[in-house]
Amino acid sequence: MATDINLLIRGQSNALLFTAFGAAASLEQQLEARVPGTDIHLLAEYDTDTSTMYSATGFLDWPRDGEQQGLLTFIGNQSADIRDNPTITLWMHNEYDGNTPDVTTDRWVAAVQADAALVRDALGQGAATTPYEFTYVDYPFTASGSPEAIQAGMARLSADPGFNARFDPGALQGLAMDGPGYPPNGHIGYWDSYAVAGRLADIMAGTVATLAGGAGVAGPGDSGPGNTGGGDPAGGGRVWDFNAVADSPKYAPVTLDWQAGDRIDLSDVALVGAERPAALHWAGIDPDGPVKAWGIWEWGDGSGTLRVDVDGDSSADMSITLRGAPLLAAGDFILG
């Protein structure tokens, strides 16, 4: 029987567009593919009085202006068998507050804690089964100091084991922000929304697996299970053997328990490098060596994704998500 897990989407216009473009549904499907035996239920609504997303609203104003009650009513309207599912809150809400003067970390954290208590009460659950995934929308219109205060708040809550959250600031970074609506350059575009879905699937698969009781994490870019490892012949740890390339940034094998001494075996992958792609920076392997693989190492609260361009076209052909790897060095790779 599948493990049911809710994915609650919260935010304002960018969260709305992420949902309306179909990227939230793509994230749902990718998480189910990565963690076999799970059934993800998308909890997302907009343009109603009982929504999970409200355009052009500051989260700090939600209790006063009614959006918080609308969210709680939405949750209360779900059936009991939905409300009792473990629920991940995907937080895409910082644009309005980041453009509001004098937002402080203490104020933002207190507001999120109070709101989370209400949401968890409406679900009838505690923090252990209701983790938060904080992202940060790279909104170009800001008030001095407020974005930094909000990001510090996300980091503080992620460091609090009693709250149960993680902050992955890179998921929505580097976007064209060419989506519709006012103000210009303030909204995610269609294609970028799907890139974000892929990044979030990389990031969140481990959380889903944990809620599912330790289910394994799979990725269609690999051959076989793709994240199984054998002992290192040199005795230095496990070897994570990857022997196929998925030419898509949306899917990635995921390793949940990387430890010092483990290595990534790419010896079966044709890493034929060209000149250094301008859009990527080097990570891990000596670019002057006989085998080239240009990658970008993206951090997120103790985990990261190695995106490898194997043909020099500046596009990630292979993605590997590692949980717990502090740094990649040349010795972490086995090359052909």
CSV table of C-alpha atoms in Angstrom, one decimal:
chain,number,residue,atom,x,y,z
A,1,MET,CA,0.0,0.0,0.0
A,2,ALA,CA,1.3,3.5,-0.9
A,3,THR,CA,2.3,5.9,1.8
A,4,ASP,CA,0.2,9.1,1.5
A,5,ILE,CA,2.0,12.4,1.9
A,6,ASN,CA,0.6,15.9,1.5
A,7,LEU,CA,2.5,18.7,-0.2
A,8,LEU,CA,1.1,22.1,0.9
A,9,ILE,CA,2.1,25.0,-1.4
A,10,ARG,CA,2.2,28.4,0.2
A,11,GLY,CA,3.1,31.8,-1.1
A,12,GLN,CA,2.0,34.7,-3.3
A,13,SER,CA,2.1,35.3,-7.0
A,14,ASN,CA,5.3,33.2,-7.8
A,15,ALA,CA,3.9,30.2,-5.9
A,16,LEU,CA,0.6,30.8,-7.8
A,17,LEU,CA,2.4,30.8,-11.2
A,18,PHE,CA,4.4,27.7,-10.1
A,19,THR,CA,1.1,25.9,-9.6
A,20,ALA,CA,-0.8,27.4,-12.5
A,21,PHE,CA,2.0,26.5,-15.0
A,22,GLY,CA,1.7,22.9,-13.9
A,23,ALA,CA,5.2,22.8,-12.3
A,24,ALA,CA,3.7,21.9,-8.8
A,25,ALA,CA,2.1,18.9,-10.4
A,26,SER,CA,5.4,18.0,-12.1
A,27,LEU,CA,7.1,18.2,-8.6
A,28,GLU,CA,4.4,15.9,-7.3
A,29,GLN,CA,5.0,13.3,-10.0
A,30,GLN,CA,8.8,13.6,-9.7
A,31,LEU,CA,8.7,13.0,-6.0
A,32,GLU,CA,6.5,9.9,-6.5
A,33,ALA,CA,9.0,8.6,-9.1
A,34,ARG,CA,12.0,9.2,-6.8
A,35,VAL,CA,10.4,7.6,-3.8
A,36,PRO,CA,8.5,4.5,-5.0
A,37,GLY,CA,5.5,3.5,-2.9
A,38,THR,CA,4.5,7.1,-2.1
A,39,ASP,CA,1.3,8.9,-3.2
A,40,ILE,CA,1.8,12.7,-3.0
A,41,HIS,CA,-1.3,14.8,-2.6
A,42,LEU,CA,-1.0,18.4,-3.8
A,43,LEU,CA,-2.7,20.9,-1.5
A,44,ALA,CA,-2.7,24.1,-3.5
A,45,GLU,CA,-5.5,26.6,-4.1
A,46,TYR,CA,-5.6,30.2,-5.4
A,47,ASP,CA,-8.1,32.9,-6.4
A,48,THR,CA,-10.6,31.9,-3.7
A,49,ASP,CA,-11.3,33.1,-0.2
A,50,THR,CA,-9.9,29.8,1.1
A,51,SER,CA,-6.6,29.6,-0.6
A,52,THR,CA,-3.1,28.5,0.2
A,53,MET,CA,-1.6,31.3,-2.0
A,54,TYR,CA,-2.6,34.9,-2.2
A,55,SER,CA,-1.1,37.3,-4.8
A,56,ALA,CA,0.5,40.6,-3.7
A,57,THR,CA,0.2,39.8,0.0
A,58,GLY,CA,2.8,39.9,2.8
A,59,PHE,CA,2.9,36.9,5.1
A,60,LEU,CA,3.3,39.2,8.1
A,61,ASP,CA,-0.1,40.7,7.3
A,62,TRP,CA,-2.0,37.4,6.8
A,63,PRO,CA,-3.3,37.2,10.4
A,64,ARG,CA,-4.7,40.8,10.2
A,65,ASP,CA,-6.0,40.7,6.6
A,66,GLY,CA,-7.7,37.3,6.6
A,67,GLU,CA,-5.4,35.1,4.5
A,68,GLN,CA,-4.3,33.1,7.4
A,69,GLN,CA,-7.9,32.2,8.3
A,70,GLY,CA,-8.5,31.4,4.6
A,71,LEU,CA,-5.6,28.9,4.7
A,72,LEU,CA,-6.9,27.3,7.9
A,73,THR,CA,-10.3,27.0,6.5
A,74,PHE,CA,-8.9,25.3,3.4
A,75,ILE,CA,-7.1,22.8,5.6
A,76,GLY,CA,-10.2,22.2,7.7
A,77,ASN,CA,-12.2,21.5,4.6
A,78,GLN,CA,-10.0,18.6,3.6
A,79,SER,CA,-11.2,15.1,4.5
A,80,ALA,CA,-9.9,13.5,7.7
A,81,ASP,CA,-7.9,10.9,5.7
A,82,ILE,CA,-6.1,13.8,4.0
A,83,ARG,CA,-5.5,15.9,7.1
A,84,ASP,CA,-3.9,13.0,8.9
A,85,ASN,CA,-1.3,12.4,6.2
A,86,PRO,CA,2.3,13.6,6.8
A,87,THR,CA,2.4,17.1,5.3
A,88,ILE,CA,5.4,19.0,3.8
A,89,THR,CA,4.9,22.7,3.6
A,90,LEU,CA,6.7,24.2,0.6
A,91,TRP,CA,7.2,27.9,1.5
A,92,MET,CA,7.6,30.3,-1.5
A,93,HIS,CA,6.7,33.5,0.3
A,94,ASN,CA,9.1,36.4,0.8
A,95,GLU,CA,8.5,38.9,-2.0
A,96,TYR,CA,6.1,41.4,-0.3
A,97,ASP,CA,7.7,41.1,3.1
A,98,GLY,CA,11.2,41.5,1.6
A,99,ASN,CA,10.1,44.8,0.1
A,100,THR,CA,8.6,46.0,3.4
A,101,PRO,CA,10.9,48.2,5.5
A,102,ASP,CA,12.2,47.2,8.9
A,103,VAL,CA,11.3,43.5,8.9
A,104,THR,CA,13.4,41.8,11.5
A,105,THR,CA,14.4,38.2,11.9
A,106,ASP,CA,12.8,38.0,15.4
A,107,ARG,CA,9.5,39.3,14.1
A,108,TRP,CA,9.5,37.0,11.1
A,109,VAL,CA,10.4,33.9,13.0
A,110,ALA,CA,7.8,34.6,15.7
A,111,ALA,CA,5.1,35.0,13.0
A,112,VAL,CA,6.1,31.8,11.3
A,113,GLN,CA,6.2,29.8,14.5
A,114,ALA,CA,2.7,31.1,15.5
A,115,ASP,CA,1.3,30.4,12.0
A,116,ALA,CA,2.9,26.9,12.0
A,117,ALA,CA,1.3,26.1,15.3
A,118,LEU,CA,-2.1,26.9,13.9
A,119,VAL,CA,-1.5,24.9,10.7
A,120,ARG,CA,-0.3,21.9,12.6
A,121,ASP,CA,-3.3,22.1,14.9
A,122,ALA,CA,-5.6,22.2,11.9
A,123,LEU,CA,-3.9,19.1,10.6
A,124,GLY,CA,-4.0,17.4,14.0
A,125,GLN,CA,-0.3,16.7,13.8
A,126,GLY,CA,3.0,17.7,15.4
A,127,ALA,CA,6.3,19.0,14.0
A,128,ALA,CA,7.7,15.5,13.4
A,129,THR,CA,5.3,14.8,10.5
A,130,THR,CA,4.9,18.3,9.2
A,131,PRO,CA,8.3,19.5,7.9
A,132,TYR,CA,8.8,22.9,6.2
A,133,GLU,CA,10.8,23.4,3.1
A,134,PHE,CA,11.8,27.1,2.9
A,135,THR,CA,12.8,28.5,-0.5
A,136,TYR,CA,13.7,32.1,-1.3
A,137,VAL,CA,12.3,33.9,-4.4
A,138,ASP,CA,14.9,36.1,-5.9
A,139,TYR,CA,12.6,39.1,-6.1
A,140,PRO,CA,14.4,42.2,-7.4
A,141,PHE,CA,12.4,44.8,-5.4
A,142,THR,CA,13.5,45.0,-1.8
A,143,ALA,CA,13.7,47.2,1.3
A,144,SER,CA,17.1,47.6,2.9
A,145,GLY,CA,17.8,44.7,5.3
A,146,SER,CA,14.5,43.0,5.0
A,147,PRO,CA,15.5,40.2,2.6
A,148,GLU,CA,18.5,39.4,4.8
A,149,ALA,CA,16.4,39.3,7.9
A,150,ILE,CA,13.9,36.9,6.3
A,151,GLN,CA,16.7,34.6,5.1
A,152,ALA,CA,18.3,34.6,8.5
A,153,GLY,CA,14.9,33.6,9.9
A,154,MET,CA,14.6,30.7,7.5
A,155,ALA,CA,18.1,29.6,8.5
A,156,ARG,CA,17.3,29.9,12.2
A,157,LEU,CA,14.2,27.8,12.0
A,158,SER,CA,16.1,25.2,9.9
A,159,ALA,CA,18.6,25.0,12.7
A,160,ASP,CA,15.9,24.4,15.3
A,161,PRO,CA,15.2,20.6,15.6
A,162,GLY,CA,12.0,21.3,17.4
A,163,PHE,CA,10.6,23.2,14.4
A,164,ASN,CA,11.6,20.7,11.7
A,165,ALA,CA,12.5,22.7,8.6
A,166,ARG,CA,15.2,23.1,6.0
A,167,PHE,CA,16.2,26.2,4.0
A,168,ASP,CA,17.4,25.7,0.4
A,169,PRO,CA,18.0,29.2,-1.0
A,170,GLY,CA,19.3,28.0,-4.4
A,171,ALA,CA,16.0,26.4,-5.6
A,172,LEU,CA,14.7,29.7,-7.1
A,173,GLN,CA,18.0,31.4,-7.8
A,174,GLY,CA,19.3,32.3,-11.3
A,175,LEU,CA,15.9,32.5,-12.9
A,176,ALA,CA,15.1,34.9,-15.8
A,177,MET,CA,12.0,36.2,-13.9
A,178,ASP,CA,10.3,36.8,-17.3
A,179,GLY,CA,6.9,35.7,-16.3
A,180,PRO,CA,3.6,37.5,-16.8
A,181,GLY,CA,2.2,40.3,-14.6
A,182,TYR,CA,3.2,43.4,-12.8
A,183,PRO,CA,5.9,44.4,-11.8
A,184,PRO,CA,8.2,43.5,-14.7
A,185,ASN,CA,10.9,41.0,-13.8
A,186,GLY,CA,9.0,40.0,-10.6
A,187,HIS,CA,7.6,36.7,-11.7
A,188,ILE,CA,8.8,33.2,-12.6
A,189,GLY,CA,8.4,32.2,-16.2
A,190,TYR,CA,6.9,29.0,-17.6
A,191,TRP,CA,10.1,27.1,-18.4
A,192,ASP,CA,11.9,28.2,-15.3
A,193,SER,CA,9.0,26.9,-13.2
A,194,TYR,CA,9.8,23.4,-14.4
A,195,ALA,CA,13.5,23.8,-13.8
A,196,VAL,CA,12.5,24.8,-10.2
A,197,ALA,CA,10.3,21.7,-9.9
A,198,GLY,CA,13.3,19.6,-10.9
A,199,ARG,CA,15.6,21.3,-8.3
A,200,LEU,CA,13.0,20.9,-5.6
A,201,ALA,CA,12.5,17.2,-6.4
A,202,ASP,CA,16.2,16.8,-6.0
A,203,ILE,CA,16.1,18.6,-2.6
A,204,MET,CA,12.9,17.2,-1.2
A,205,ALA,CA,13.1,13.5,-2.1
A,206,GLY,CA,15.0,12.7,1.1
A,207,THR,CA,12.3,14.4,3.2
A,208,VAL,CA,9.6,12.4,1.4
A,209,ALA,CA,11.6,9.2,2.0
A,210,THR,CA,11.9,9.9,5.7
A,211,LEU,CA,8.2,10.6,6.1
A,212,ALA,CA,7.6,7.3,4.2
A,213,GLY,CA,9.5,5.4,6.8
A,214,GLY,CA,12.9,5.2,5.2
A,215,ALA,CA,11.8,4.2,1.7
A,216,GLY,CA,14.6,4.2,-0.9
A,217,VAL,CA,15.1,7.0,-3.3
A,218,ALA,CA,15.4,6.3,-7.0
A,219,GLY,CA,16.3,8.3,-10.1
A,220,PRO,CA,15.6,7.5,-13.7
A,221,GLY,CA,19.0,8.8,-14.9
A,222,ASP,CA,20.9,5.8,-13.6
A,223,SER,CA,21.2,2.2,-14.5
A,224,GLY,CA,19.6,-0.1,-12.0
A,225,PRO,CA,18.7,1.4,-8.7
A,226,GLY,CA,21.3,4.1,-9.3
A,227,ASN,CA,22.1,4.9,-5.7
A,228,THR,CA,23.4,1.6,-4.4
A,229,GLY,CA,27.0,1.3,-3.4
A,230,GLY,CA,29.5,-1.4,-2.8
A,231,GLY,CA,32.6,-1.5,-0.7
A,232,ASP,CA,35.6,0.4,-1.9
A,233,PRO,CA,38.4,-2.1,-2.8
A,234,ALA,CA,40.8,0.3,-1.1
A,235,GLY,CA,38.8,0.2,2.1
A,236,GLY,CA,37.9,3.9,2.1
A,237,GLY,CA,34.2,3.7,2.2
A,238,ARG,CA,31.3,3.0,-0.3
A,239,VAL,CA,31.4,3.5,-4.0
A,240,TRP,CA,28.3,5.1,-5.6
A,241,ASP,CA,28.4,3.7,-9.2
A,242,PHE,CA,26.7,5.8,-11.9
A,243,ASN,CA,26.8,4.4,-15.4
A,244,ALA,CA,24.2,6.2,-17.4
A,245,VAL,CA,23.4,9.8,-18.2
A,246,ALA,CA,20.0,11.4,-18.1
A,247,ASP,CA,19.9,14.4,-20.4
A,248,SER,CA,17.5,16.3,-18.2
A,249,PRO,CA,17.9,18.6,-15.2
A,250,LYS,CA,14.6,17.4,-13.8
A,251,TYR,CA,15.7,13.9,-12.6
A,252,ALA,CA,18.6,12.9,-10.4
A,253,PRO,CA,19.8,9.9,-8.5
A,254,VAL,CA,19.7,10.8,-4.8
A,255,THR,CA,22.1,9.5,-2.1
A,256,LEU,CA,20.8,10.1,1.4
A,257,ASP,CA,23.7,8.9,3.5
A,258,TRP,CA,27.0,10.1,1.9
A,259,GLN,CA,29.9,9.9,4.4
A,260,ALA,CA,33.5,10.9,4.4
A,261,GLY,CA,35.5,8.3,2.4
A,262,ASP,CA,32.7,7.5,0.0
A,263,ARG,CA,33.4,8.0,-3.7
A,264,ILE,CA,31.5,8.6,-6.9
A,265,ASP,CA,32.3,6.2,-9.8
A,266,LEU,CA,31.9,7.8,-13.2
A,267,SER,CA,34.3,5.5,-15.0
A,268,ASP,CA,31.5,4.0,-17.1
A,269,VAL,CA,30.2,7.4,-18.2
A,270,ALA,CA,31.6,9.0,-21.3
A,271,LEU,CA,32.8,12.3,-19.9
A,272,VAL,CA,34.0,13.9,-23.1
A,273,GLY,CA,34.7,17.5,-22.1
A,274,ALA,CA,35.2,20.5,-24.4
A,275,GLU,CA,36.1,24.0,-23.4
A,276,ARG,CA,34.9,25.2,-20.1
A,277,PRO,CA,31.2,26.1,-20.4
A,278,ALA,CA,30.8,29.8,-19.5
A,279,ALA,CA,27.6,29.2,-17.6
A,280,LEU,CA,29.1,26.6,-15.2
A,281,HIS,CA,32.0,26.7,-12.7
A,282,TRP,CA,34.3,23.8,-11.9
A,283,ALA,CA,33.5,21.5,-9.0
A,284,GLY,CA,35.5,18.5,-7.9
A,285,ILE,CA,37.6,17.2,-10.7
A,286,ASP,CA,40.9,18.7,-12.0
A,287,PRO,CA,39.9,20.5,-15.2
A,288,ASP,CA,43.4,19.9,-16.6
A,289,GLY,CA,43.2,16.2,-16.2
A,290,PRO,CA,42.6,13.7,-19.0
A,291,VAL,CA,38.9,13.4,-18.3
A,292,LYS,CA,36.7,16.5,-18.0
A,293,ALA,CA,33.3,16.9,-16.4
A,294,TRP,CA,32.2,20.4,-15.7
A,295,GLY,CA,29.8,20.6,-12.8
A,296,ILE,CA,28.1,23.0,-10.5
A,297,TRP,CA,27.8,22.2,-6.8
A,298,GLU,CA,24.7,23.6,-5.3
A,299,TRP,CA,24.3,23.8,-1.5
A,300,GLY,CA,21.2,23.5,0.6
A,301,ASP,CA,21.5,23.0,4.4
A,302,GLY,CA,24.1,20.2,4.4
A,303,SER,CA,23.1,18.7,1.0
A,304,GLY,CA,24.0,19.5,-2.6
A,305,THR,CA,23.5,18.6,-6.2
A,306,LEU,CA,26.4,17.9,-8.5
A,307,ARG,CA,25.2,18.8,-12.0
A,308,VAL,CA,27.6,17.4,-14.7
A,309,ASP,CA,27.9,18.7,-18.2
A,310,VAL,CA,29.5,15.8,-20.1
A,311,ASP,CA,29.5,17.3,-23.6
A,312,GLY,CA,30.4,20.9,-23.1
A,313,ASP,CA,27.1,22.4,-24.2
A,314,SER,CA,26.6,24.3,-20.9
A,315,SER,CA,23.6,22.1,-20.0
A,316,ALA,CA,23.5,19.6,-17.1
A,317,ASP,CA,23.4,16.1,-18.6
A,318,MET,CA,23.7,14.3,-15.3
A,319,SER,CA,22.6,15.3,-11.7
A,320,ILE,CA,23.6,13.6,-8.5
A,321,THR,CA,22.2,14.7,-5.2
A,322,LEU,CA,24.2,14.0,-2.1
A,323,ARG,CA,23.0,14.3,1.5
A,324,GLY,CA,25.8,15.0,3.9
A,325,ALA,CA,28.7,15.7,1.6
A,326,PRO,CA,30.6,18.8,2.9
A,327,LEU,CA,32.8,19.2,-0.1
A,328,LEU,CA,33.8,17.3,-3.3
A,329,ALA,CA,37.4,16.8,-4.1
A,330,ALA,CA,39.3,15.0,-6.8
A,331,GLY,CA,39.8,12.0,-4.6
A,332,ASP,CA,36.0,11.6,-4.3
A,333,PHE,CA,35.8,10.5,-7.9
A,334,ILE,CA,36.7,7.4,-9.8
A,335,LEU,CA,37.2,8.2,-13.5
A,336,GLY,CA,37.9,6.1,-16.6
